[in-house]
Tab-separated table of C-alpha atoms in Angstrom:
chain	number	residue	atom	x	y	z
A	426	MET	CA	-0.100	-0.281	0.075
A	427	SER	CA	1.353	3.254	-1.142
A	428	LYS	CA	2.024	5.896	1.586
A	429	ILE	CA	0.057	8.867	1.223
A	430	THR	CA	0.738	12.476	2.846
A	431	HIS	CA	-1.369	15.386	3.239
A	432	HIS	CA	0.830	18.314	2.858
A	433	MET	CA	-1.815	21.259	4.109
A	434	ASN	CA	-0.949	25.396	4.118
A	435	ARG	CA	-0.228	26.356	7.007
A	436	ARG	CA	-3.184	28.655	8.090
A	437	THR	CA	-5.536	25.393	7.568
A	438	MET	CA	-8.705	26.143	8.459
A	439	LEU	CA	-11.125	23.270	10.609
A	440	LYS	CA	-14.243	23.731	9.639
A	441	ALA	CA	-17.913	22.255	10.731
A	442	ALA	CA	-21.068	23.628	11.677
A	443	GLY	CA	-20.402	26.737	10.059
A	444	ILE	CA	-17.035	27.474	12.713
A	445	SER	CA	-13.793	28.300	11.208
A	446	LEU	CA	-10.935	27.281	13.338
A	447	ALA	CA	-7.070	28.813	12.489
A	448	LEU	CA	-4.432	26.292	13.752
A	449	PRO	CA	-1.189	27.265	15.326
A	450	TRP	CA	1.718	25.320	14.099
A	451	MET	CA	1.890	21.728	13.358
A	452	GLU	CA	3.895	18.757	12.072
A	453	SER	CA	2.117	16.596	11.198
A	454	LEU	CA	0.544	19.183	8.922
A	455	ALA	CA	3.789	20.930	7.669
A	456	GLY	CA	5.417	20.592	3.797
A	457	PRO	CA	8.519	18.959	3.936
A	458	ARG	CA	10.243	22.325	3.350
A	459	SER	CA	8.483	23.009	7.231
A	460	LYS	CA	9.279	20.306	9.891
A	461	VAL	CA	10.984	22.890	11.899
A	462	PRO	CA	8.959	25.094	14.204
A	463	PRO	CA	9.529	28.405	13.360
A	464	ARG	CA	11.885	30.688	15.466
A	465	ARG	CA	10.203	33.636	17.228
A	466	PHE	CA	12.175	36.971	19.185
A	467	CYS	CA	10.334	38.952	21.725
A	468	SER	CA	12.033	41.997	23.872
A	469	ILE	CA	10.551	43.116	27.280
A	470	TYR	CA	12.029	46.233	28.961
A	471	PHE	CA	12.152	48.227	31.653
A	472	PRO	CA	13.858	51.822	32.749
A	473	TYR	CA	15.966	52.995	35.408
A	474	GLY	CA	18.216	49.546	35.695
A	475	VAL	CA	17.806	47.670	39.432
A	476	SER	CA	18.670	47.813	43.029
A	477	LEU	CA	22.272	46.842	43.119
A	478	PRO	CA	22.904	46.823	47.256
A	479	LYS	CA	26.220	45.570	47.919
A	480	GLN	CA	25.594	41.512	48.234
A	481	GLU	CA	26.865	41.212	51.490
A	482	GLY	CA	25.183	44.294	53.043
A	483	GLU	CA	22.184	44.462	55.215
A	484	PHE	CA	19.909	44.795	51.758
A	485	GLY	CA	22.243	41.940	50.223
A	486	LYS	CA	19.851	39.806	49.130
A	487	TRP	CA	17.532	42.491	47.157
A	488	ASN	CA	20.887	42.973	44.423
A	489	TRP	CA	19.199	41.756	41.223
A	490	PHE	CA	22.595	40.102	40.153
A	491	PRO	CA	22.421	36.092	41.256
A	492	LYS	CA	24.895	35.274	43.720
A	493	GLY	CA	28.080	32.955	42.134
A	494	SER	CA	28.760	32.433	38.944
A	495	GLY	CA	28.371	30.343	35.857
A	496	ARG	CA	26.206	27.215	36.440
A	497	ASP	CA	26.855	27.385	39.979
A	498	PHE	CA	24.910	30.663	41.117
A	499	THR	CA	21.923	31.646	43.059
A	500	PHE	CA	18.977	33.586	42.645
A	501	ASN	CA	18.398	36.966	45.403
A	502	LYS	CA	15.258	37.935	45.901
A	503	SER	CA	14.727	39.582	42.949
A	504	LEU	CA	15.233	37.045	40.422
A	505	GLU	CA	14.140	33.562	42.218
A	506	VAL	CA	10.559	34.419	40.783
A	507	LEU	CA	12.527	32.444	37.932
A	508	GLU	CA	13.826	29.809	39.913
A	509	PRO	CA	11.303	26.816	38.216
A	510	PHE	CA	12.768	28.172	34.978
A	511	ARG	CA	16.213	27.868	36.005
A	512	ASP	CA	17.214	25.691	32.892
A	513	GLN	CA	15.807	28.360	30.330
A	514	VAL	CA	17.470	31.464	31.351
A	515	THR	CA	20.969	32.700	31.557
A	516	VAL	CA	21.611	35.743	33.487
A	517	LEU	CA	24.412	38.160	31.566
A	518	GLY	CA	26.309	40.713	33.503
A	519	GLY	CA	29.060	42.997	33.002
A	520	LEU	CA	27.485	44.050	29.455
A	521	SER	CA	26.816	47.580	28.192
A	522	HIS	CA	26.342	49.771	24.459
A	523	PRO	CA	29.883	51.454	24.786
A	524	LYS	CA	28.658	54.133	22.129
A	525	VAL	CA	25.848	54.977	24.853
A	526	ARG	CA	27.908	54.704	28.342
A	527	ARG	CA	28.777	58.532	27.244
A	528	ILE	CA	25.461	59.689	26.961
A	529	GLY	CA	22.705	60.845	29.638
A	530	GLY	CA	21.071	57.912	31.432
A	531	HIS	CA	17.831	58.525	31.006
A	532	ASP	CA	18.391	58.876	27.038
A	533	SER	CA	20.005	55.466	26.988
A	534	GLY	CA	16.041	53.708	26.335
A	535	ASP	CA	15.708	54.722	22.767
A	536	THR	CA	19.260	52.818	21.990
A	537	PHE	CA	18.723	49.592	23.455
A	538	LEU	CA	17.946	47.317	20.449
A	539	THR	CA	19.791	49.618	18.154
A	540	GLY	CA	23.094	49.874	20.347
A	541	GLU	CA	23.721	53.330	18.493
A	542	GLU	CA	24.369	56.887	20.106
A	543	LEU	CA	21.516	59.181	19.337
A	544	SER	CA	23.767	61.369	16.930
A	545	LEU	CA	22.110	65.041	15.941
A	546	ALA	CA	22.183	65.058	12.380
A	547	ALA	CA	19.722	68.127	9.688
A	548	THR	CA	16.599	66.554	10.387
A	549	GLY	CA	17.169	66.183	14.220
A	550	LEU	CA	18.723	63.045	16.764
A	551	LYS	CA	18.876	59.907	14.636
A	552	ASN	CA	18.699	56.767	15.410
A	553	SER	CA	19.278	52.908	13.719
A	554	ILE	CA	17.442	49.963	12.484
A	555	SER	CA	16.365	48.127	15.277
A	556	LEU	CA	16.936	43.744	16.356
A	557	ASP	CA	13.978	42.672	15.814
A	558	GLN	CA	13.537	44.994	12.692
A	559	PHE	CA	17.001	43.924	10.852
A	560	MET	CA	15.455	40.531	11.837
A	561	ALA	CA	12.070	41.010	10.467
A	562	HIS	CA	13.012	43.116	6.841
A	563	THR	CA	16.528	42.536	6.169
A	564	HIS	CA	16.862	39.093	7.026
A	565	ARG	CA	13.348	38.561	5.877
A	566	LEU	CA	12.333	36.592	8.604
A	567	GLY	CA	8.958	38.882	9.646
A	568	ALA	CA	7.990	37.753	6.126
A	569	PRO	CA	6.367	34.204	6.296
A	570	THR	CA	3.809	36.158	8.976
A	571	ARG	CA	0.573	38.466	8.368
A	572	PHE	CA	2.287	40.607	10.831
A	573	SER	CA	6.143	41.520	9.887
A	574	SER	CA	6.230	42.362	13.956
A	575	LEU	CA	4.327	43.558	16.732
A	576	VAL	CA	5.278	46.791	18.440
A	577	LEU	CA	3.726	47.492	22.102
A	578	SER	CA	4.438	49.815	25.586
A	579	SER	CA	2.674	50.759	28.446
A	580	ASP	CA	2.440	54.418	26.963
A	581	GLY	CA	1.733	54.040	23.231
A	582	GLY	CA	2.950	56.047	19.803
A	583	VAL	CA	6.563	56.505	19.819
A	584	GLY	CA	6.908	59.568	22.620
A	585	MET	CA	9.990	62.069	21.805
A	586	PRO	CA	13.755	61.475	21.707
A	587	THR	CA	15.760	60.205	24.011
A	588	ARG	CA	12.162	59.445	25.853
A	589	ALA	CA	10.802	56.235	23.635
A	590	ASN	CA	7.844	54.823	23.976
A	591	THR	CA	8.640	52.214	21.804
A	592	LEU	CA	12.058	49.966	21.419
A	593	SER	CA	11.738	49.510	17.321
A	594	TYR	CA	13.264	51.326	14.724
A	595	SER	CA	12.918	51.161	11.046
A	596	ILE	CA	15.898	50.755	8.356
A	597	SER	CA	16.285	55.022	8.354
A	598	GLY	CA	16.067	55.059	12.118
A	599	GLN	CA	12.640	55.769	12.325
A	600	PRO	CA	10.524	55.030	15.863
A	601	ILE	CA	7.875	52.681	15.170
A	602	PRO	CA	4.384	53.675	16.580
A	603	SER	CA	3.956	50.609	19.954
A	604	LEU	CA	0.717	49.917	20.600
A	605	ASN	CA	-0.830	50.109	24.232
A	606	ARG	CA	-4.362	49.249	24.633
A	607	PRO	CA	-4.986	45.130	24.501
A	608	ALA	CA	-8.204	45.759	22.890
A	609	ILE	CA	-6.674	47.365	19.867
A	610	VAL	CA	-4.001	44.934	19.902
A	611	PHE	CA	-6.972	41.931	20.383
A	612	GLU	CA	-8.424	43.475	16.878
A	613	ARG	CA	-5.427	44.023	14.516
A	614	LEU	CA	-4.666	40.126	15.879
A	615	PHE	CA	-7.868	38.557	15.789
A	616	GLY	CA	-10.284	41.054	14.892
A	617	LEU	CA	-12.607	41.274	11.572
A	618	ASN	CA	-13.599	44.688	11.493
A	619	GLY	CA	-16.233	44.524	10.445
A	620	ASP	CA	-16.002	45.294	6.506
A	621	SER	CA	-16.232	43.057	3.705
A	622	ILE	CA	-12.314	41.527	2.138
A	623	GLU	CA	-13.707	43.531	-1.100
A	624	ALA	CA	-14.386	46.572	0.760
A	625	GLN	CA	-11.711	46.188	3.013
A	626	ARG	CA	-9.596	45.694	-0.759
A	627	LYS	CA	-11.355	48.909	-1.978
A	628	GLY	CA	-9.986	50.789	1.036
A	629	LEU	CA	-6.218	49.791	0.566
A	630	THR	CA	-6.179	50.599	-2.880
A	631	ARG	CA	-7.549	54.246	-1.523
A	632	THR	CA	-4.695	54.541	0.655
A	633	GLY	CA	-2.216	53.712	-2.054
A	634	SER	CA	-3.236	55.808	-4.561
A	635	HIS	CA	-2.694	58.693	-2.487
A	636	LEU	CA	0.734	57.960	-0.747
A	637	ASP	CA	1.308	57.621	-4.747
A	638	LEU	CA	-0.061	61.099	-4.963
A	639	LEU	CA	1.834	62.774	-2.275
A	640	LEU	CA	5.289	60.908	-3.482
A	641	GLU	CA	4.663	62.671	-6.767
A	642	GLU	CA	4.323	66.114	-4.783
A	643	ALA	CA	6.856	65.598	-3.292
A	644	ARG	CA	8.865	64.559	-6.028
A	645	THR	CA	8.037	68.212	-7.420
A	646	LEU	CA	8.505	69.834	-4.087
A	647	HIS	CA	12.019	68.359	-3.361
A	648	ARG	CA	14.081	70.214	-6.275
A	649	LYS	CA	12.399	73.395	-4.540
A	650	LEU	CA	14.354	72.619	-0.966
A	651	GLY	CA	17.487	73.561	0.301
A	652	ARG	CA	19.942	70.683	1.779
A	653	THR	CA	18.774	71.323	5.062
A	654	ASP	CA	15.282	70.884	4.119
A	655	GLN	CA	15.697	67.670	1.406
A	656	GLY	CA	17.554	65.845	4.038
A	657	LYS	CA	14.262	66.579	6.517
A	658	LEU	CA	11.647	65.785	3.394
A	659	ASP	CA	13.795	62.417	2.483
A	660	GLN	CA	13.468	61.141	5.953
A	661	TYR	CA	9.762	61.747	5.816
A	662	LEU	CA	9.468	60.033	2.384
A	663	THR	CA	11.061	57.243	3.322
A	664	SER	CA	8.546	56.989	6.100
A	665	VAL	CA	5.966	56.966	3.705
A	666	ARG	CA	7.438	54.656	1.648
A	667	GLU	CA	7.487	51.805	5.093
A	668	ILE	CA	3.747	52.733	4.977
A	669	GLU	CA	2.957	52.152	1.270
A	670	GLN	CA	4.920	48.707	2.151
A	671	ASP	CA	2.606	47.510	4.794
A	672	VAL	CA	0.075	48.746	2.898
A	673	GLU	CA	0.698	46.435	-0.160
A	674	ARG	CA	1.414	44.097	2.977
A	675	SER	CA	-2.141	43.917	4.181
A	676	ALA	CA	-3.824	43.619	0.447
A	677	GLN	CA	-2.148	40.468	0.215
A	678	TRP	CA	-3.193	38.791	3.730
A	679	LEU	CA	-6.633	40.302	2.368
A	680	ASN	CA	-8.043	36.596	1.687
A	681	VAL	CA	-6.105	34.484	4.511
A	682	PRO	CA	-8.277	34.515	7.328
A	683	ARG	CA	-7.562	35.731	10.655
A	684	PRO	CA	-7.325	33.200	13.292
A	685	LYS	CA	-10.183	32.372	16.069
A	686	VAL	CA	-8.961	33.198	19.344
A	687	ASN	CA	-11.232	33.211	22.378
A	688	ALA	CA	-10.934	36.048	24.582
A	689	GLU	CA	-12.976	35.103	27.490
A	690	GLY	CA	-10.446	35.121	29.669
A	691	LEU	CA	-8.856	38.059	28.423
A	692	SER	CA	-8.736	41.583	29.983
A	693	LEU	CA	-9.185	43.634	27.005
A	694	ASP	CA	-10.959	46.542	28.586
A	695	ALA	CA	-8.165	46.915	30.857
A	696	ASP	CA	-5.792	50.197	30.944
A	697	ASN	CA	-3.607	52.512	32.805
A	698	GLU	CA	-5.262	52.853	35.854
A	699	THR	CA	-5.831	48.910	35.980
A	700	PRO	CA	-1.894	47.954	35.679
A	701	GLY	CA	-1.643	44.440	37.303
A	702	LYS	CA	-4.202	43.560	34.522
A	703	LEU	CA	-3.343	45.610	31.440
A	704	ILE	CA	0.559	44.219	31.444
A	705	HIS	CA	-0.753	40.473	31.520
A	706	THR	CA	-3.326	41.131	28.991
A	707	MET	CA	-0.655	41.927	26.605
A	708	LEU	CA	1.416	38.841	27.575
A	709	ASP	CA	-1.094	37.061	26.996
A	710	LEU	CA	-1.854	38.494	24.061
A	711	ILE	CA	2.150	38.048	22.589
A	712	ALA	CA	1.853	34.409	23.979
A	713	LEU	CA	-1.480	33.921	21.583
A	714	ALA	CA	0.475	35.870	18.718
A	715	PHE	CA	3.262	33.808	19.102
A	716	GLN	CA	1.472	30.155	19.332
A	717	THR	CA	-1.532	31.444	16.576
A	718	ASP	CA	2.090	32.408	14.141
A	719	SER	CA	0.455	36.178	13.461
A	720	THR	CA	4.211	37.406	13.588
A	721	ARG	CA	7.119	36.213	15.070
A	722	PHE	CA	8.671	39.138	16.063
A	723	VAL	CA	7.670	41.238	19.180
A	724	THR	CA	8.811	44.214	21.736
A	725	TYR	CA	7.289	45.786	24.697
A	726	GLN	CA	8.453	48.295	26.691
A	727	LEU	CA	6.869	48.202	30.214
A	728	ALA	CA	7.603	52.088	30.628
A	729	SER	CA	9.967	54.600	29.170
A	730	MET	CA	11.988	56.917	30.914
A	731	HIS	CA	9.913	59.862	30.634
A	732	GLY	CA	10.045	59.948	34.236
A	733	ALA	CA	6.390	61.624	35.795
A	734	ILE	CA	5.145	62.045	32.272
A	735	SER	CA	5.153	58.885	31.662
A	736	ILE	CA	1.956	56.993	31.987
A	737	ALA	CA	3.397	53.654	33.631
A	738	ASN	CA	5.964	55.587	35.395
A	739	LYS	CA	2.818	55.067	38.411
A	740	PHE	CA	2.447	51.817	37.657
A	741	PRO	CA	3.798	50.781	41.173
A	742	SER	CA	2.003	53.406	43.125
A	743	LEU	CA	-0.805	51.741	41.594
A	744	LEU	CA	0.257	48.042	42.509
A	745	GLY	CA	0.568	49.157	46.401
A	746	PHE	CA	4.412	49.545	45.979
A	747	ASN	CA	5.278	53.315	48.004
A	748	LYS	CA	6.723	55.133	44.932
A	749	ASP	CA	6.273	55.681	41.498
A	750	ALA	CA	8.957	54.085	39.507
A	751	HIS	CA	11.036	56.877	38.484
A	752	GLY	CA	11.281	57.808	43.101
A	753	LEU	CA	11.886	54.040	43.379
A	754	ALA	CA	15.261	54.204	41.202
A	755	HIS	CA	16.546	57.289	42.384
A	756	GLY	CA	15.899	56.076	46.198
A	757	ALA	CA	17.202	52.611	45.843
A	758	GLY	CA	20.330	53.894	47.200
A	759	LYS	CA	19.196	55.183	50.596
A	760	GLY	CA	18.341	52.876	53.589
A	761	LYS	CA	15.421	50.878	53.128
A	762	GLY	CA	14.913	52.157	49.676
A	763	ALA	CA	17.119	48.692	47.947
A	764	GLU	CA	14.531	46.666	49.284
A	765	ALA	CA	11.797	48.640	47.881
A	766	LYS	CA	13.842	49.053	44.447
A	767	GLY	CA	13.982	45.072	44.377
A	768	LYS	CA	10.181	44.454	45.543
A	769	TRP	CA	9.416	46.179	42.430
A	770	ASP	CA	12.743	44.510	39.914
A	771	ARG	CA	10.801	41.451	41.768
A	772	TYR	CA	7.470	41.807	39.834
A	773	GLN	CA	8.705	43.172	36.613
A	774	ALA	CA	10.547	39.681	36.807
A	775	GLU	CA	7.241	37.918	37.758
A	776	CYS	CA	6.081	38.893	34.979
A	777	LEU	CA	8.626	37.496	32.028
A	778	ALA	CA	7.871	34.365	34.377
A	779	TYR	CA	4.664	34.806	33.591
A	780	LEU	CA	5.102	35.270	29.989
A	781	MET	CA	7.389	31.778	29.959
A	782	LYS	CA	4.766	30.387	31.541
A	783	ARG	CA	2.511	30.745	29.141
A	784	LEU	CA	4.459	30.304	26.143
A	785	SER	CA	5.735	26.965	27.685
A	786	GLU	CA	1.745	25.944	27.611
A	787	PHE	CA	1.706	25.579	23.934
A	788	GLU	CA	3.073	22.094	22.693
A	789	GLU	CA	5.025	22.528	19.195
A	790	GLY	CA	6.815	20.319	17.903
A	791	ASP	CA	9.012	18.342	20.181
A	792	GLY	CA	8.534	20.942	22.705
A	793	SER	CA	6.453	23.940	23.370
A	794	VAL	CA	5.969	27.415	21.728
A	795	LEU	CA	8.819	28.277	24.640
A	796	ASP	CA	11.432	26.295	23.310
A	797	HIS	CA	11.610	28.539	19.808
A	798	THR	CA	11.768	31.260	21.319
A	799	CYS	CA	13.493	33.846	22.578
A	800	ILE	CA	13.529	36.892	24.625
A	801	LEU	CA	15.880	39.173	25.889
A	802	TYR	CA	14.597	40.842	28.920
A	803	GLY	CA	16.281	43.843	30.215
A	804	SER	CA	17.088	47.817	30.674
A	805	SER	CA	19.816	50.084	29.630
A	806	ASN	CA	21.045	50.964	32.666
A	807	SER	CA	22.331	49.040	35.843
A	808	LYS	CA	20.287	51.556	38.448
A	809	THR	CA	19.343	55.333	37.116
A	810	HIS	CA	21.384	57.251	35.109
A	811	ASN	CA	24.409	54.516	34.817
A	812	ASN	CA	24.421	52.896	30.894
A	813	ASN	CA	26.543	50.758	32.613
A	814	ASN	CA	26.099	46.615	33.710
A	815	TYR	CA	22.699	46.462	32.275
A	816	PRO	CA	20.478	43.759	33.699
A	817	LEU	CA	19.786	41.764	30.763
A	818	ILE	CA	18.063	37.882	30.931
A	819	LEU	CA	18.352	35.423	27.954
A	820	ALA	CA	15.244	32.931	27.832
A	821	GLY	CA	13.887	30.657	26.163
A	822	GLY	CA	14.925	29.358	23.205
A	823	LYS	CA	16.240	25.805	24.590
A	824	LYS	CA	15.555	24.570	20.700
A	825	MET	CA	17.501	27.044	19.007
A	826	GLY	CA	20.651	25.816	21.038
A	827	TYR	CA	20.948	28.355	23.821
A	828	ARG	CA	22.484	26.661	25.812
A	829	HIS	CA	20.800	27.922	29.812
A	830	GLY	CA	20.993	27.707	33.278
A	831	GLN	CA	23.807	29.895	34.410
A	832	TYR	CA	24.843	33.631	34.788
A	833	LEU	CA	27.531	34.850	32.720
A	834	LYS	CA	29.797	37.845	34.049
A	835	CYS	CA	31.168	38.761	31.082
A	836	ASP	CA	33.747	41.096	30.257
A	837	SER	CA	32.842	44.766	30.849
A	838	LYS	CA	34.787	45.215	27.631
A	839	ILE	CA	32.735	42.871	25.505
A	840	PRO	CA	29.965	45.517	23.476
A	841	PHE	CA	25.778	43.793	24.028
A	842	SER	CA	25.940	43.945	20.506
A	843	ASN	CA	27.536	40.565	20.278
A	844	VAL	CA	24.491	39.142	21.850
A	845	PHE	CA	22.795	40.986	18.837
A	846	VAL	CA	24.800	38.600	16.858
A	847	THR	CA	24.146	35.386	18.300
A	848	ILE	CA	21.013	36.073	18.124
A	849	GLN	CA	20.272	36.548	14.348
A	850	GLN	CA	22.758	33.389	13.970
A	851	GLN	CA	20.287	31.866	16.126
A	852	MET	CA	17.336	32.638	14.410
A	853	GLY	CA	18.959	30.460	11.484
A	854	VAL	CA	20.845	33.358	9.606
A	855	LYS	CA	23.833	34.145	8.961
A	856	ALA	CA	25.489	37.070	10.617
A	857	ASP	CA	28.778	38.229	11.657
A	858	SER	CA	28.064	41.994	12.990
A	859	PHE	CA	25.260	44.448	14.240
A	860	ALA	CA	25.871	48.193	15.770
A	861	ASP	CA	29.195	47.883	17.293
A	862	SER	CA	29.800	43.926	17.361
A	863	THR	CA	33.088	42.416	17.707
A	864	GLY	CA	31.698	39.059	17.286
A	865	SER	CA	29.243	36.770	19.111
A	866	LEU	CA	28.692	35.724	22.110
A	867	ASP	CA	29.636	31.590	21.995
A	868	ASP	CA	29.236	30.791	25.725
A	869	LEU	CA	25.231	31.590	25.610
A	870	ILE	CA	25.339	28.586	22.881
A	871	VAL	CA	24.893	24.293	23.283
């Protein structure tokens, strides 16, 4: 009897009784070239660094970094919530972006995933492409999914230079607006928006026509401007072309049904006054986005460096901590302030643990979605105003070749961007550089 194989599209639909259910990635339904589950990347950022009292002092147990090194280490109070995932995490110490060490401590958040010092150009402060966008677009790893990437934050939008509300930057170094409302994120990923496919197609066609007209008028204007203004217009036009590419991408996916996801249990109405629900719902949505293979790249900024102006600055106070985020950071070096900040560090680590648990619950291939997802968690300060020795954790990705269950104390001369080179390589692409990297960090790899 001959063996019959049925290779089905990744977005095969189960249809019964009028109900359509989009399937997650399944090995038995994959074609001959799709036996390996997709690899994913997520970065979660928090501002103002961590509590760093002397390990041997009264509040030493609240020092964010573990005791010991290598595989012989012990989590302190701030990170002990990660003990159940000990074999899925690597704590990194000593690393930072060399170019960023000389800028203001509160200015460094913009550079977490770019590794570049913000440069003053004729068009204003200029950044460079972020790691997630570099992998999604330059390496085209985001091409197979409906959304090349998902950019999230607690504050939303882009913020302002040096106080950005996003971790993601386009190929032209422009900040990519972040989403911060769960209901909007859910609608974007899984919603139907009520319009027919034909109506959506007409809308996209109109948008494309408007963009074409705008580009044509801009070319005419360009010839009449001075060099400085031409630079500003070029920057603007690059953003328009990126929007045009998004429109084209949306049109290509119009006939592909979105995954059907049950929203029960999701607090889609969570807002800035209920930060616990808000953060956990956003993490749930990240997990669902990965599980349904809607995207393979996500960035999530828990809070920005914008002090009292930041929406998320008040989250600790609303959750019962005695100060806002900025106040906790500045008080960490005074008396019991180390413990107060350490408890907030612990809460943020619990958020990481929550996402890891959610991803580990989705089976995939011979492991879980967590096993095929690399999570980069950390801050661009060690403690507030200090841009050295970033508190960093690389989590997940056991099936991607990562060696975990260790605390790596790295030489401070090693650029943080070396980790970015390793992440690219473990995503399955050839890469030997990113920003100011000097190589890869081989201790992360089996």
